[in-house]
Coordinates of N, CA and C in Angstrom, one line a residue:
I1 N 6.2 6.4 27.6 CA 6.5 7.7 28.2 C 7.7 7.7 29.1
A2 N 7.9 6.6 29.8 CA 9.1 6.5 30.7 C 10.3 6.6 29.9
I3 N 10.3 6.0 28.7 CA 11.5 6.1 27.8 C 11.7 7.5 27.4
L4 N 10.6 8.2 27.1 CA 10.7 9.6 26.6 C 11.3 10.5 27.7
I5 N 11.0 10.3 28.9 CA 11.5 11.1 30.0 C 13.0 11.0 30.1
N6 N 13.6 9.9 29.7 CA 15.0 9.8 29.7 C 15.7 10.6 28.6
I7 N 14.9 10.9 27.6 CA 15.4 11.6 26.5 C 15.1 13.1 26.6
M8 N 13.9 13.4 26.9 CA 13.4 14.8 27.0 C 12.2 14.8 27.9
N9 N 12.0 15.9 28.6 CA 10.8 16.0 29.5 C 9.6 16.2 28.6
I10 N 8.6 15.3 28.8 CA 7.4 15.4 28.0 C 6.7 16.7 28.1
D11 N 6.8 17.4 29.3 CA 6.2 18.7 29.5 C 6.8 19.7 28.6
E12 N 7.9 19.5 28.0 CA 8.6 20.4 27.1 C 8.1 20.3 25.7
I13 N 7.3 19.3 25.4 CA 6.7 19.1 24.1 C 5.3 19.6 24.1
H14 N 5.1 20.8 23.5 CA 3.8 21.4 23.5 C 3.1 21.3 22.1
W15 N 2.2 20.3 22.0 CA 1.4 20.2 20.8 C 0.2 21.1 20.9
I16 N 0.2 22.1 20.1 CA -0.9 23.1 20.1 C -2.2 22.5 19.5
Y17 N -2.0 22.1 18.3 CA -3.1 21.4 17.5 C -2.7 21.2 16.1
H18 N -3.2 20.2 15.5 CA -3.0 19.9 14.1 C -1.5 19.6 13.8
A19 N -0.7 20.5 13.1 CA 0.7 20.4 13.0 C 1.4 21.5 13.8
G20 N 0.8 22.2 14.7 CA 1.4 23.3 15.4 C 2.0 22.8 16.7
F21 N 3.2 23.3 17.0 CA 3.9 23.0 18.2 C 4.6 24.2 18.7
Y22 N 5.0 24.2 20.0 CA 5.9 25.2 20.5 C 6.8 24.5 21.5
F23 N 8.0 25.1 21.7 CA 9.0 24.6 22.6 C 9.7 25.7 23.3
E24 N 9.9 25.5 24.6 CA 10.7 26.5 25.4 C 12.1 25.9 25.5
S25 N 13.1 26.5 24.7 CA 14.4 25.9 24.7 C 15.4 26.9 24.2
N26 N 16.7 26.7 24.6 CA 17.7 27.7 24.2 C 17.4 29.1 24.6
N27 N 16.7 29.3 25.7 CA 16.2 30.6 26.2 C 15.3 31.3 25.2
K28 N 14.6 30.5 24.4 CA 13.7 31.1 23.4 C 12.3 30.3 23.4
R29 N 11.3 31.0 22.9 CA 10.0 30.3 22.6 C 10.0 30.1 21.1
I30 N 9.9 28.9 20.7 CA 10.0 28.5 19.3 C 8.7 27.8 18.9
F31 N 8.1 28.3 17.8 CA 6.9 27.7 17.3 C 7.2 27.0 16.0
I32 N 6.4 26.0 15.7 CA 6.4 25.4 14.3 C 4.9 25.3 13.9
D33 N 4.6 25.9 12.7 CA 3.3 25.8 12.0 C 2.2 26.1 13.0
P34 N 2.2 27.2 13.8 CA 1.1 27.5 14.6 C -0.2 27.8 13.8
F35 N -1.3 27.2 14.3 CA -2.5 27.3 13.6 C -3.7 27.3 14.5
N36 N -4.7 28.2 14.2 CA -6.0 28.2 14.8 C -5.8 28.4 16.4
L37 N -5.0 29.4 16.7 CA -4.7 29.6 18.2 C -5.9 30.3 18.8
K38 N -6.4 29.7 19.9 CA -7.5 30.3 20.7 C -7.0 30.8 22.0
K39 N -6.0 30.0 22.6 CA -5.4 30.4 23.9 C -4.3 31.4 23.7
D40 N -3.8 31.9 24.8 CA -2.6 32.8 24.7 C -1.4 31.9 24.9
F41 N -0.5 31.8 23.9 CA 0.7 31.0 24.0 C 1.9 31.8 24.1
G42 N 1.7 33.1 24.4 CA 2.9 34.0 24.5 C 3.5 34.4 23.2
K43 N 4.6 35.1 23.2 CA 5.2 35.7 22.0 C 6.3 34.8 21.6
A44 N 6.5 34.7 20.3 CA 7.5 33.8 19.7 C 8.8 34.6 19.5
D45 N 9.9 33.9 19.8 CA 11.2 34.4 19.3 C 11.5 34.0 17.9
I46 N 11.2 32.7 17.6 CA 11.4 32.1 16.3 C 10.1 31.3 15.9
V47 N 9.7 31.5 14.7 CA 8.6 30.6 14.1 C 9.2 29.9 12.9
F48 N 9.0 28.6 12.9 CA 9.3 27.8 11.7 C 8.0 27.5 11.0
I49 N 8.0 27.8 9.7 CA 6.8 27.5 8.8 C 7.3 26.5 7.7
T50 N 6.5 25.4 7.6 CA 7.0 24.4 6.6 C 6.5 24.7 5.2
H51 N 5.4 25.3 5.1 CA 4.9 25.6 3.7 C 3.7 26.6 3.9
P52 N 3.2 27.2 2.8 CA 2.2 28.3 2.9 C 0.8 27.9 3.0
H53 N 0.4 26.7 3.1 CA -1.0 26.3 3.2 C -1.6 26.9 4.5
F54 N -2.9 27.2 4.4 CA -3.6 28.0 5.5 C -3.4 27.4 6.9
D55 N -3.3 26.1 6.9 CA -3.3 25.4 8.2 C -1.8 25.2 8.7
H56 N -0.9 25.9 8.1 CA 0.5 25.9 8.4 C 1.1 27.3 8.5
L57 N 0.7 28.1 7.5 CA 1.0 29.6 7.6 C -0.3 30.3 7.8
D58 N -0.6 30.5 9.1 CA -1.9 31.0 9.5 C -1.7 32.5 10.0
A59 N -2.1 33.4 9.1 CA -1.9 34.8 9.4 C -2.5 35.2 10.8
N60 N -3.6 34.7 11.1 CA -4.2 35.1 12.4 C -3.4 34.6 13.6
A61 N -2.9 33.4 13.5 CA -2.1 32.8 14.5 C -0.8 33.6 14.6
L62 N -0.2 34.0 13.5 CA 1.1 34.7 13.6 C 0.9 36.1 14.2
E63 N -0.3 36.7 13.9 CA -0.5 38.0 14.5 C -0.6 38.0 16.0
K64 N -1.0 36.8 16.6 CA -1.1 36.7 18.0 C 0.3 36.5 18.7
I65 N 1.2 35.9 18.0 CA 2.5 35.5 18.6 C 3.7 36.3 18.2
I66 N 3.6 37.0 17.1 CA 4.8 37.7 16.6 C 5.0 39.1 17.3
K67 N 6.2 39.3 17.7 CA 6.6 40.6 18.3 C 7.6 41.3 17.2
K68 N 8.1 42.4 17.6 CA 8.8 43.2 16.5 C 10.1 42.5 16.1
D69 N 10.7 41.7 16.9 CA 11.9 41.0 16.5 C 11.8 39.5 16.3
T70 N 10.6 39.1 16.1 CA 10.4 37.6 15.9 C 10.9 37.3 14.5
I71 N 11.7 36.2 14.4 CA 12.2 35.7 13.1 C 11.3 34.6 12.7
V72 N 10.9 34.6 11.4 CA 10.1 33.6 10.8 C 10.9 32.9 9.7
V73 N 11.1 31.6 10.0 CA 11.9 30.8 9.1 C 10.8 30.1 8.1
L74 N 11.0 30.2 6.8 CA 10.1 29.7 5.9 C 10.7 29.4 4.5
P75 N 10.1 28.6 3.7 CA 10.6 28.4 2.4 C 10.6 29.6 1.5
K76 N 11.7 29.8 0.7 CA 11.7 30.9 -0.2 C 10.5 31.1 -1.0
S77 N 9.9 30.0 -1.4 CA 8.7 30.1 -2.3 C 7.4 30.6 -1.5
A78 N 7.5 30.7 -0.2 CA 6.4 31.1 0.6 C 6.6 32.6 1.1
M79 N 7.7 33.2 0.7 CA 8.0 34.5 1.2 C 6.9 35.5 0.9
D80 N 6.3 35.5 -0.2 CA 5.4 36.5 -0.6 C 4.1 36.4 0.2
Q81 N 3.9 35.3 0.9 CA 2.7 35.2 1.7 C 2.9 35.6 3.2
L82 N 4.1 36.0 3.5 CA 4.4 36.4 4.9 C 4.2 37.9 5.1
K83 N 3.4 38.3 6.0 CA 3.1 39.7 6.2 C 3.7 40.2 7.5
L84 N 4.1 39.3 8.4 CA 4.6 39.7 9.7 C 5.9 39.1 10.0
G85 N 6.7 39.7 10.9 CA 7.9 39.1 11.3 C 9.1 39.3 10.4
K86 N 10.3 38.9 10.8 CA 11.5 39.1 10.0 C 11.8 37.8 9.3
P87 N 11.7 37.8 8.0 CA 11.8 36.5 7.3 C 13.2 36.0 7.2
F88 N 13.3 34.7 7.3 CA 14.6 33.9 7.2 C 14.3 32.8 6.2
P89 N 14.6 33.1 4.9 CA 14.2 32.1 3.8 C 15.1 30.9 3.8
V90 N 14.6 29.8 3.5 CA 15.3 28.5 3.5 C 14.9 27.7 2.2
E91 N 15.8 26.7 1.9 CA 15.6 25.8 0.8 C 15.8 24.4 1.4
P92 N 15.3 23.3 0.7 CA 15.5 22.0 1.2 C 17.0 21.6 1.1
N93 N 17.3 20.6 1.9 CA 18.6 20.0 1.9 C 19.7 20.9 2.3
N94 N 19.5 21.8 3.3 CA 20.5 22.8 3.7 C 20.6 22.8 5.2
R95 N 21.7 23.3 5.7 CA 21.9 23.4 7.1 C 22.0 24.9 7.4
Y96 N 21.5 25.4 8.5 CA 21.5 26.8 8.9 C 21.8 27.0 10.3
E97 N 22.3 28.2 10.7 CA 22.5 28.6 12.0 C 21.7 29.9 12.2
L98 N 20.9 29.9 13.3 CA 20.1 31.1 13.5 C 20.3 31.4 15.0
N99 N 21.0 32.5 15.3 CA 21.4 32.8 16.7 C 22.1 31.6 17.2
D100 N 21.7 31.0 18.3 CA 22.5 29.9 18.8 C 21.8 28.5 18.5
I101 N 20.9 28.5 17.5 CA 20.2 27.3 17.1 C 20.6 26.9 15.7
S102 N 21.0 25.6 15.6 CA 21.3 25.0 14.3 C 20.1 24.2 13.9
F103 N 19.8 24.2 12.6 CA 18.8 23.3 12.1 C 19.1 23.0 10.6
S104 N 18.4 22.0 10.1 CA 18.5 21.6 8.7 C 17.1 21.4 8.1
T105 N 17.1 21.4 6.8 CA 15.8 21.3 6.1 C 15.7 20.0 5.4
I106 N 14.6 19.3 5.5 CA 14.4 18.1 4.8 C 13.2 18.3 3.8
P107 N 13.4 17.9 2.5 CA 12.3 18.1 1.6 C 11.0 17.4 2.1
A108 N 9.9 18.1 1.8 CA 8.5 17.6 2.2 C 7.7 17.7 0.9
Y109 N 7.2 16.6 0.5 CA 6.5 16.6 -0.8 C 5.7 15.3 -1.0
N110 N 4.8 15.3 -1.9 CA 4.0 14.1 -2.2 C 4.6 13.3 -3.3
I111 N 4.5 11.9 -3.2 CA 4.9 11.0 -4.2 C 3.7 10.1 -4.7
V112 N 2.7 10.1 -3.9 CA 1.5 9.3 -4.3 C 0.7 10.0 -5.3
K113 N 0.3 9.4 -6.4 CA -0.3 10.0 -7.6 C -1.5 10.9 -7.2
D114 N -2.4 10.5 -6.4 CA -3.6 11.2 -6.0 C -3.3 12.5 -5.2
R115 N -2.1 12.6 -4.7 CA -1.7 13.7 -3.8 C -0.7 14.7 -4.5
L116 N -0.3 14.4 -5.7 CA 0.8 15.2 -6.2 C 0.5 16.7 -6.3
Q117 N -0.8 17.0 -6.5 CA -1.1 18.4 -6.7 C -1.1 19.2 -5.4
F118 N -1.0 18.5 -4.3 CA -1.1 19.2 -3.0 C 0.3 19.7 -2.5
H119 N 1.3 18.9 -2.6 CA 2.7 19.3 -2.2 C 3.7 18.8 -3.2
N120 N 3.8 19.6 -4.3 CA 4.7 19.2 -5.4 C 6.1 19.5 -5.0
R121 N 7.0 18.5 -5.3 CA 8.4 18.7 -5.0 C 9.0 20.0 -5.5
K122 N 8.5 20.5 -6.6 CA 9.0 21.7 -7.2 C 8.8 22.9 -6.4
N123 N 7.9 22.8 -5.4 CA 7.6 24.0 -4.5 C 8.8 24.2 -3.6
N124 N 9.6 23.2 -3.3 CA 10.7 23.3 -2.4 C 10.2 23.6 -1.0
W125 N 9.2 23.0 -0.6 CA 8.7 23.1 0.8 C 9.5 22.1 1.7
V126 N 9.4 22.3 3.0 CA 10.3 21.6 3.9 C 9.7 21.0 5.1
G127 N 10.4 20.1 5.7 CA 10.4 19.8 7.1 C 11.6 20.3 7.8
Y128 N 11.7 20.2 9.1 CA 12.9 20.8 9.8 C 13.4 19.8 10.8
I129 N 14.7 19.7 10.9 CA 15.4 19.1 12.0 C 16.0 20.2 12.8
I130 N 15.6 20.4 14.1 CA 16.0 21.5 14.9 C 16.7 21.0 16.1
N131 N 17.9 21.5 16.3 CA 18.8 21.1 17.4 C 18.5 22.0 18.6
L132 N 17.8 21.5 19.6 CA 17.5 22.3 20.8 C 18.1 21.7 22.0
D133 N 18.1 22.5 23.1 CA 18.6 22.0 24.4 C 17.8 20.8 24.8
I134 N 16.5 20.8 24.5 CA 15.7 19.7 25.0 C 15.8 18.4 24.1
G135 N 16.5 18.5 22.9 CA 16.7 17.4 22.0 C 16.6 17.8 20.6
K136 N 16.9 16.8 19.7 CA 16.9 17.1 18.3 C 15.5 16.6 17.8
I137 N 14.8 17.6 17.2 CA 13.4 17.4 16.9 C 13.2 17.5 15.4
Y138 N 12.5 16.5 14.8 CA 12.2 16.5 13.4 C 10.7 16.8 13.2
H139 N 10.3 17.8 12.6 CA 8.9 18.1 12.2 C 8.8 17.9 10.7
A140 N 8.0 17.0 10.3 CA 8.1 16.6 8.9 C 7.3 17.5 7.9
G141 N 6.5 18.4 8.4 CA 5.6 19.2 7.5 C 4.6 18.3 6.9
D142 N 4.1 18.7 5.7 CA 3.1 17.9 5.0 C 3.9 17.1 3.9
T143 N 3.9 15.8 4.0 CA 4.7 15.0 3.2 C 4.2 13.6 3.1
D144 N 4.6 12.9 2.0 CA 4.4 11.4 2.0 C 5.7 10.8 2.6
F145 N 5.7 9.5 2.7 CA 7.0 8.8 3.1 C 8.0 8.9 2.0
V146 N 8.9 9.8 2.1 CA 9.9 10.0 1.1 C 11.3 9.5 1.5
E147 N 12.1 9.3 0.5 CA 13.4 8.7 0.7 C 14.2 9.4 1.7
E148 N 14.1 10.7 1.8 CA 14.9 11.5 2.7 C 14.6 11.3 4.2
M149 N 13.5 10.6 4.5 CA 13.2 10.3 5.9 C 14.0 9.1 6.4
K150 N 14.3 8.2 5.5 CA 14.9 7.0 6.0 C 16.2 7.2 6.8
G151 N 16.2 6.6 7.9 CA 17.4 6.6 8.8 C 17.6 7.9 9.5
L152 N 16.7 8.8 9.5 CA 16.8 10.0 10.3 C 17.1 9.7 11.8
D153 N 18.1 10.3 12.3 CA 18.6 10.0 13.7 C 18.2 11.2 14.5
V154 N 17.1 11.2 15.2 CA 16.6 12.3 16.0 C 16.1 11.8 17.3
D155 N 15.8 12.7 18.2 CA 15.2 12.3 19.5 C 13.7 12.2 19.4
L156 N 13.1 13.1 18.7 CA 11.7 13.1 18.5 C 11.3 13.4 17.0
A157 N 10.5 12.5 16.4 CA 10.0 12.8 15.1 C 8.5 13.0 15.2
L158 N 8.0 14.1 14.5 CA 6.6 14.5 14.5 C 6.2 14.3 13.0
I159 N 5.3 13.3 12.8 CA 5.0 13.0 11.4 C 3.4 12.9 11.2
P160 N 3.0 13.4 10.0 CA 1.5 13.4 9.7 C 1.1 11.9 9.4
I161 N -0.2 11.6 9.8 CA -0.7 10.3 9.5 C -2.1 10.3 8.9
G162 N -2.6 11.5 8.6 CA -4.0 11.7 8.3 C -4.5 11.3 6.9
G163 N -3.5 11.0 6.0 CA -3.9 10.7 4.6 C -4.5 11.9 3.9
K164 N -5.1 11.7 2.8 CA -5.7 12.7 1.9 C -4.6 13.7 1.4
Y165 N -4.0 14.5 2.2 CA -2.9 15.5 1.8 C -1.5 15.0 2.1
T166 N -1.4 14.0 3.0 CA -0.1 13.5 3.4 C -0.1 12.0 3.4
M167 N 0.9 11.4 3.9 CA 0.9 9.9 4.0 C -0.2 9.5 5.0
N168 N -0.7 8.3 4.7 CA -1.8 7.8 5.5 C -1.2 7.0 6.7
L169 N -2.1 6.4 7.5 CA -1.6 5.7 8.7 C -0.6 4.6 8.3
D170 N -0.9 3.7 7.4 CA 0.0 2.6 7.0 C 1.4 3.1 6.5
E171 N 1.3 4.2 5.7 CA 2.6 4.8 5.2 C 3.4 5.4 6.3
A172 N 2.7 6.1 7.2 CA 3.3 6.7 8.3 C 4.0 5.7 9.2
I173 N 3.3 4.6 9.4 CA 3.9 3.5 10.2 C 5.2 3.0 9.6
E174 N 5.2 2.8 8.3 CA 6.4 2.4 7.5 C 7.5 3.5 7.7
A175 N 7.1 4.7 7.5 CA 8.1 5.8 7.7 C 8.7 5.8 9.1
A176 N 7.8 5.7 10.1 CA 8.3 5.7 11.5 C 9.3 4.6 11.7
N177 N 9.0 3.5 11.2 CA 9.9 2.3 11.4 C 11.2 2.3 10.6
S178 N 11.2 3.2 9.6 CA 12.4 3.4 8.8 C 13.4 4.3 9.4
M179 N 13.0 5.1 10.4 CA 13.9 6.1 11.0 C 14.7 5.5 12.2
K180 N 15.6 6.3 12.6 CA 16.3 6.0 13.9 C 15.9 6.9 15.0
A181 N 14.7 7.4 14.9 CA 14.2 8.3 16.0 C 14.0 7.5 17.3
K182 N 14.3 8.2 18.3 CA 14.1 7.6 19.7 C 12.6 7.5 20.0
I183 N 11.9 8.6 19.6 CA 10.4 8.6 19.8 C 9.8 9.2 18.6
V184 N 8.6 8.7 18.2 CA 7.8 9.2 17.1 C 6.4 9.5 17.6
A185 N 5.9 10.7 17.2 CA 4.5 11.0 17.6 C 3.8 11.5 16.3
P186 N 2.5 11.0 16.2 CA 1.7 11.4 15.0 C 1.1 12.8 15.2
M187 N 0.9 13.4 14.1 CA 0.2 14.8 14.1 C -0.6 14.9 12.8
H188 N -1.4 16.0 12.6 CA -2.0 16.3 11.4 C -3.0 15.2 11.0
Y189 N -4.0 14.9 11.8 CA -4.9 13.8 11.5 C -6.3 14.0 12.0
K190 N -6.5 14.7 13.1 CA -7.8 14.6 13.8 C -8.9 15.3 12.9
A191 N -8.6 16.4 12.2 CA -9.6 17.0 11.4 C -9.9 16.1 10.2
L192 N -9.0 15.3 9.8 CA -9.1 14.4 8.6 C -9.8 13.1 8.9
L193 N -9.5 12.6 10.1 CA -10.0 11.2 10.5 C -11.3 11.3 11.4
G194 N -11.6 12.4 12.0 CA -12.7 12.5 12.9 C -12.3 11.9 14.3
K195 N -13.2 12.0 15.2 CA -12.8 11.5 16.6 C -12.6 10.0 16.7
N196 N -13.6 9.2 16.2 CA -13.4 7.8 16.2 C -12.3 7.3 15.4
G197 N -12.1 7.8 14.2 CA -11.0 7.4 13.3 C -9.7 7.8 13.9
S198 N -9.6 8.9 14.6 CA -8.4 9.3 15.2 C -8.0 8.4 16.3
E199 N -9.0 8.0 17.1 CA -8.7 7.1 18.3 C -8.2 5.7 17.7
K200 N -8.8 5.3 16.7 CA -8.4 4.0 16.1 C -7.0 4.1 15.5
A201 N -6.7 5.2 14.8 CA -5.4 5.4 14.2 C -4.3 5.5 15.3
E202 N -4.6 6.2 16.4 CA -3.6 6.3 17.5 C -3.3 4.9 18.1
K203 N -4.3 4.1 18.3 CA -4.2 2.7 18.8 C -3.3 1.9 17.9
T204 N -3.6 1.9 16.6 CA -2.8 1.1 15.6 C -1.4 1.6 15.5
F205 N -1.2 2.9 15.5 CA 0.1 3.5 15.5 C 1.0 3.0 16.6
K206 N 0.4 3.1 17.8 CA 1.2 2.6 19.0 C 1.5 1.1 19.0
E207 N 0.5 0.4 18.4 CA 0.7 -1.1 18.3 C 1.9 -1.4 17.3
K208 N 2.0 -0.7 16.3 CA 2.9 -1.0 15.2 C 4.2 -0.2 15.1
V209 N 4.3 0.8 16.0 CA 5.5 1.5 16.1 C 6.0 1.4 17.5
S210 N 7.0 0.7 17.8 CA 7.4 0.4 19.2 C 7.8 1.6 20.0
N211 N 8.3 2.6 19.3 CA 8.8 3.8 20.0 C 7.8 5.0 19.9
A212 N 6.5 4.7 19.6 CA 5.5 5.7 19.4 C 5.0 6.2 20.8
I213 N 4.6 7.5 20.8 CA 3.8 8.1 21.9 C 2.7 8.9 21.2
I214 N 1.6 9.1 21.9 CA 0.5 9.9 21.5 C 0.5 11.1 22.4
L215 N 0.6 12.3 21.8 CA 0.7 13.5 22.6 C -0.8 14.1 22.7
S216 N -1.0 15.0 23.6 CA -2.2 15.7 23.8 C -2.1 17.1 23.5
E217 N -3.1 17.6 22.7 CA -3.1 19.0 22.3 C -3.4 20.0 23.5
E218 N -2.8 21.2 23.4 CA -3.1 22.2 24.3 C -4.3 23.0 23.9
E219 N -4.7 23.0 22.7 CA -6.0 23.5 22.2 C -7.0 22.3 22.2
E220 N -8.3 22.6 22.4 CA -9.3 21.6 22.2 C -9.3 21.1 20.8
P221 N -9.2 19.7 20.6 CA -9.2 19.2 19.3 C -10.4 19.6 18.4
D222 N -10.1 20.0 17.2 CA -11.2 20.4 16.3 C -11.2 19.3 15.2
Y223 N -12.3 18.6 15.1 CA -12.4 17.5 14.2 C -13.0 17.9 12.9
S224 N -13.2 19.1 12.7 CA -14.0 19.5 11.5 C -13.6 20.9 10.9
F225 N -12.3 21.3 11.1 CA -12.0 22.7 10.6 C -12.1 22.7 9.1

């Protein structure tokens, strides 16, 4: 954590729960994949959605944070599922400017045979690299360890480790060690691994990824959604 403070203030990294985060940066409140919101997290200026599965594009969560001028960045293929906000459609492997924020899209998809039906590359779903005042943040979305991750040079990488729908712990460790991220934090695992499994996974991740940190959610962890 001492290393992290030199890069960005840990208090500026708000893990809501699962794959949901928000950041106060660039004079804006920016959310990524908000899900299952019980507390009041304020209103969003920009929301980034990685793909349209219910735990990433959560209509109830969006209803709580969207105001009349909130911009929602999401894959073109998910546009028909967005009912609120001003859509800003994106595709993989592109760079964008939105107000004073620049960001790029990284493909997010499964390559492991047993998972191919969950996040097919043809869907053109994404992860994001977002350039903020607090640092350059990569949110991987739901994905396996794909070629496009290798060598990513960011301040903070947020990657799933839960398995079943995304890369598992071992694959995530390999992915983390392939990047040039200053800090890597796991996400998207507690409901999949349970309490004991999550604690074991966190311990192993920290042991095998030298630049890993474990964040704490601002919502109470739900191990069974």
